[in-house]
Amino acid sequence: MGTRHIRAVITMSLESAVQIVAEVFHKYAGEDEKKNTLNCEELKKLLEAECSKKCGAGKMKCLMKRLDENKDGEIDIVEFGALIGMMAKKESCS
Amino acid sequence: MGTRHIRAVITMSLESAVQIVAEVFHKYAGEDEKKNTLNCEELKKLLEAECSKKCGAGKMKCLMKRLDENKDGEIDIVEFGALIGMMAKKESCS
C-alpha cells in the first residue's frame, strides 16, 4: 500500500500562544511555596528547559531586575509577559 | 476503503508562542507609518480580530495608559508582551 502524505497546516492563534505562556509559567512558578511567581532559580530553569538559554548568575540578576516591576524580588505572570515581548522583539529582528 | 483516523498530538513550545506574538503584533503594528508600535486603533483591531474582544473608547484609553510604560502614546512589542501576560493571568484564573 503506497504511503499517503498528509500535510496538516496548523494555524496557531494568539489565544493558543496565551495558553502556552500560562502553562509554561505555572509549570515552573509552582515549584516553591509561592505558586504565582517565579523566583530567580525557577526562571533560570524555565529559560534553560523551554528556550535552551543558559544564563549565568550575573545575567539572571540583570534580567530579574529588568522584569521585576513591583520590586518584590519575584516575577509574576504579567512581568513574565514582558519577557515574552522581549523575546518576540528579538524574534522580529532575526 | 475504511476511513483511518490520525490523531496528531501537537505540543506547542514557548518559542512557537513567542513567534505567534511577534507575527500578530507586526500584522497590526505595520498598518500605519510607525511600523514597530501599535496605536490605539491598531490595538483595538487586533483585540477584535485575534481575541474576539470588543473594547469601547473608554476601555481602550485605560488599556493604552496601563500598557504604555514609556508614555510615547503607542504600544511597543515589549509593552504588548505585558498584555499577553495579563491575558495569561486571566487564562490561569479561568
Coordinates of C-alpha atoms in Angstrom, one line a residue:
Chain A
M1 CA 0.0 0.0 0.0
G2 CA 1.5 3.4 -1.1
T3 CA 2.3 5.9 1.6
R4 CA 0.0 8.9 1.6
H5 CA 1.4 12.1 2.9
I6 CA -0.9 14.3 4.9
R7 CA 0.2 17.9 5.2
A8 CA -1.6 19.5 8.1
V9 CA -1.4 23.3 8.1
I10 CA -1.8 24.2 11.7
T11 CA -2.6 27.9 12.2
M12 CA -2.0 28.8 15.8
S13 CA -4.0 31.6 17.3
L14 CA -2.9 34.3 19.7
E15 CA -5.2 32.6 22.2
S16 CA -3.2 29.4 21.9
A17 CA 0.0 31.4 22.5
V18 CA -1.5 32.9 25.6
Q19 CA -2.4 29.4 26.8
I20 CA 1.2 28.2 26.3
V21 CA 2.5 31.2 28.2
A22 CA 0.2 30.5 31.1
E23 CA 1.0 26.7 31.2
V24 CA 4.8 27.2 31.0
F25 CA 4.8 30.0 33.6
H26 CA 2.8 27.8 36.1
K27 CA 4.9 24.7 35.4
Y28 CA 7.9 26.5 36.9
A29 CA 6.3 29.0 39.3
G30 CA 4.6 26.2 41.1
E31 CA 7.9 24.6 42.3
D32 CA 8.2 26.6 45.6
E33 CA 5.5 27.7 48.1
K34 CA 4.9 30.9 46.2
K35 CA 2.8 29.4 43.4
N36 CA 2.1 32.5 41.4
T37 CA 5.5 34.0 40.9
L38 CA 8.9 32.8 39.6
N39 CA 12.0 33.3 41.7
C40 CA 15.4 33.6 40.1
E41 CA 16.1 29.9 40.2
E42 CA 12.7 28.9 38.7
L43 CA 13.2 31.5 35.9
K44 CA 16.7 30.2 35.2
K45 CA 15.3 26.6 34.9
L46 CA 12.4 27.8 32.6
L47 CA 14.8 29.5 30.3
E48 CA 17.1 26.6 30.1
A49 CA 14.4 23.9 29.5
E50 CA 12.0 25.9 27.4
C51 CA 14.3 28.2 25.4
S52 CA 17.7 26.4 25.6
K53 CA 19.1 29.6 27.1
K54 CA 21.8 29.2 29.7
C55 CA 22.2 32.3 31.8
G56 CA 24.9 32.9 34.4
A57 CA 24.2 34.5 37.8
G58 CA 25.1 38.0 36.6
K59 CA 22.8 37.8 33.6
M60 CA 19.9 36.4 35.7
K61 CA 20.4 39.2 38.3
C62 CA 20.1 41.8 35.5
L63 CA 17.1 40.1 33.9
M64 CA 15.2 39.8 37.3
K65 CA 15.9 43.5 37.9
R66 CA 14.6 44.4 34.5
L67 CA 11.4 42.4 34.8
D68 CA 10.6 42.8 38.5
E69 CA 8.5 46.0 38.1
N70 CA 6.9 45.9 41.6
K71 CA 10.3 45.1 43.2
D72 CA 9.0 42.2 45.2
G73 CA 12.0 40.0 44.2
E74 CA 9.9 37.7 42.2
I75 CA 8.4 37.7 38.6
D76 CA 4.6 37.5 38.3
I77 CA 2.8 36.4 35.1
V78 CA 2.3 39.9 33.8
E79 CA 6.0 40.7 34.3
F80 CA 6.8 37.4 32.6
G81 CA 4.7 38.7 29.7
A82 CA 7.2 41.5 29.2
L83 CA 9.9 38.8 28.8
I84 CA 7.8 37.2 26.1
G85 CA 7.7 40.6 24.5
M86 CA 11.5 41.0 24.6
M87 CA 11.8 37.5 23.1
A88 CA 9.3 38.5 20.4
K89 CA 11.3 41.6 19.7
K90 CA 14.4 39.6 19.2
E91 CA 12.4 37.2 17.0
S92 CA 11.3 40.1 14.9
C93 CA 14.8 41.3 14.4
S94 CA 16.2 37.8 13.5
Chain B
M1 CA -11.8 1.7 1.9
G2 CA -12.3 2.3 5.7
T3 CA -11.5 5.7 7.0
R4 CA -8.4 5.8 9.1
H5 CA -8.2 8.3 11.9
I6 CA -4.9 10.0 12.6
R7 CA -4.7 11.7 16.0
A8 CA -1.8 14.2 15.8
V9 CA -0.7 15.3 19.3
I10 CA 0.8 18.7 18.7
T11 CA 2.9 20.0 21.6
M12 CA 3.5 23.7 21.2
S13 CA 6.6 25.2 22.6
L14 CA 7.1 28.6 24.3
E15 CA 9.2 29.5 21.3
S16 CA 6.2 28.9 19.0
A17 CA 4.1 31.1 21.3
V18 CA 6.8 33.9 21.0
Q19 CA 6.7 33.5 17.2
I20 CA 2.9 33.9 17.2
V21 CA 3.1 37.0 19.4
A22 CA 5.7 38.6 17.1
E23 CA 3.6 37.7 14.0
V24 CA 0.3 39.0 15.3
F25 CA 1.9 42.2 16.7
H26 CA 3.5 43.1 13.4
K27 CA 0.4 42.2 11.4
Y28 CA -1.4 45.2 13.1
A29 CA 1.5 47.5 14.0
G30 CA 2.5 47.7 10.4
E31 CA -0.7 49.4 9.3
D32 CA 0.5 53.0 9.8
E33 CA 3.9 54.6 9.1
K34 CA 5.1 53.7 12.6
K35 CA 5.8 50.0 11.9
N36 CA 7.1 49.0 15.3
T37 CA 4.3 50.2 17.6
L38 CA 0.6 49.8 17.9
N39 CA -1.6 52.9 18.1
C40 CA -4.9 52.7 19.9
E41 CA -6.9 51.9 16.7
E42 CA -4.4 49.2 15.7
L43 CA -4.6 47.6 19.2
K44 CA -8.4 47.8 19.1
K45 CA -8.5 46.0 15.7
L46 CA -6.0 43.3 17.0
L47 CA -8.2 42.6 20.1
E48 CA -11.3 42.3 18.0
A49 CA -9.9 40.1 15.2
E50 CA -7.5 37.9 17.3
C51 CA -9.2 37.6 20.6
S52 CA -12.9 38.5 19.8
K53 CA -12.7 41.3 22.3
K54 CA -14.7 44.4 21.5
C55 CA -13.5 47.3 23.6
G56 CA -15.1 50.7 23.8
A57 CA -13.2 54.0 23.6
G58 CA -13.0 54.3 27.4
K59 CA -11.7 50.8 27.9
M60 CA -9.1 51.3 25.1
K61 CA -8.0 54.5 26.8
C62 CA -7.4 52.7 30.1
L63 CA -5.7 49.8 28.4
M64 CA -3.3 52.1 26.5
K65 CA -2.5 54.0 29.6
R66 CA -1.8 50.8 31.5
L67 CA 0.4 49.3 28.8
D68 CA 2.2 52.5 27.6
E69 CA 5.2 52.3 30.1
N70 CA 7.4 54.9 28.2
K71 CA 4.4 57.2 27.7
D72 CA 5.0 57.7 24.0
G73 CA 1.3 57.2 23.2
E74 CA 2.0 53.9 21.4
I75 CA 2.5 50.2 22.4
D76 CA 5.8 48.6 21.5
I77 CA 6.3 44.8 21.4
V78 CA 7.6 44.6 24.9
E79 CA 4.7 46.6 26.3
F80 CA 2.4 44.3 24.2
G81 CA 4.1 41.3 26.0
A82 CA 2.7 42.6 29.3
L83 CA -0.8 42.4 27.7
I84 CA -0.1 38.8 26.8
G85 CA 0.8 38.4 30.5
M86 CA -2.5 39.9 31.6
M87 CA -4.4 37.6 29.3
A88 CA -2.3 34.6 30.6
K89 CA -3.2 35.7 34.1
K90 CA -6.9 35.6 33.2
E91 CA -6.4 32.3 31.5
S92 CA -4.9 30.9 34.7
C93 CA -7.8 32.0 36.8
S94 CA -10.5 30.6 34.3

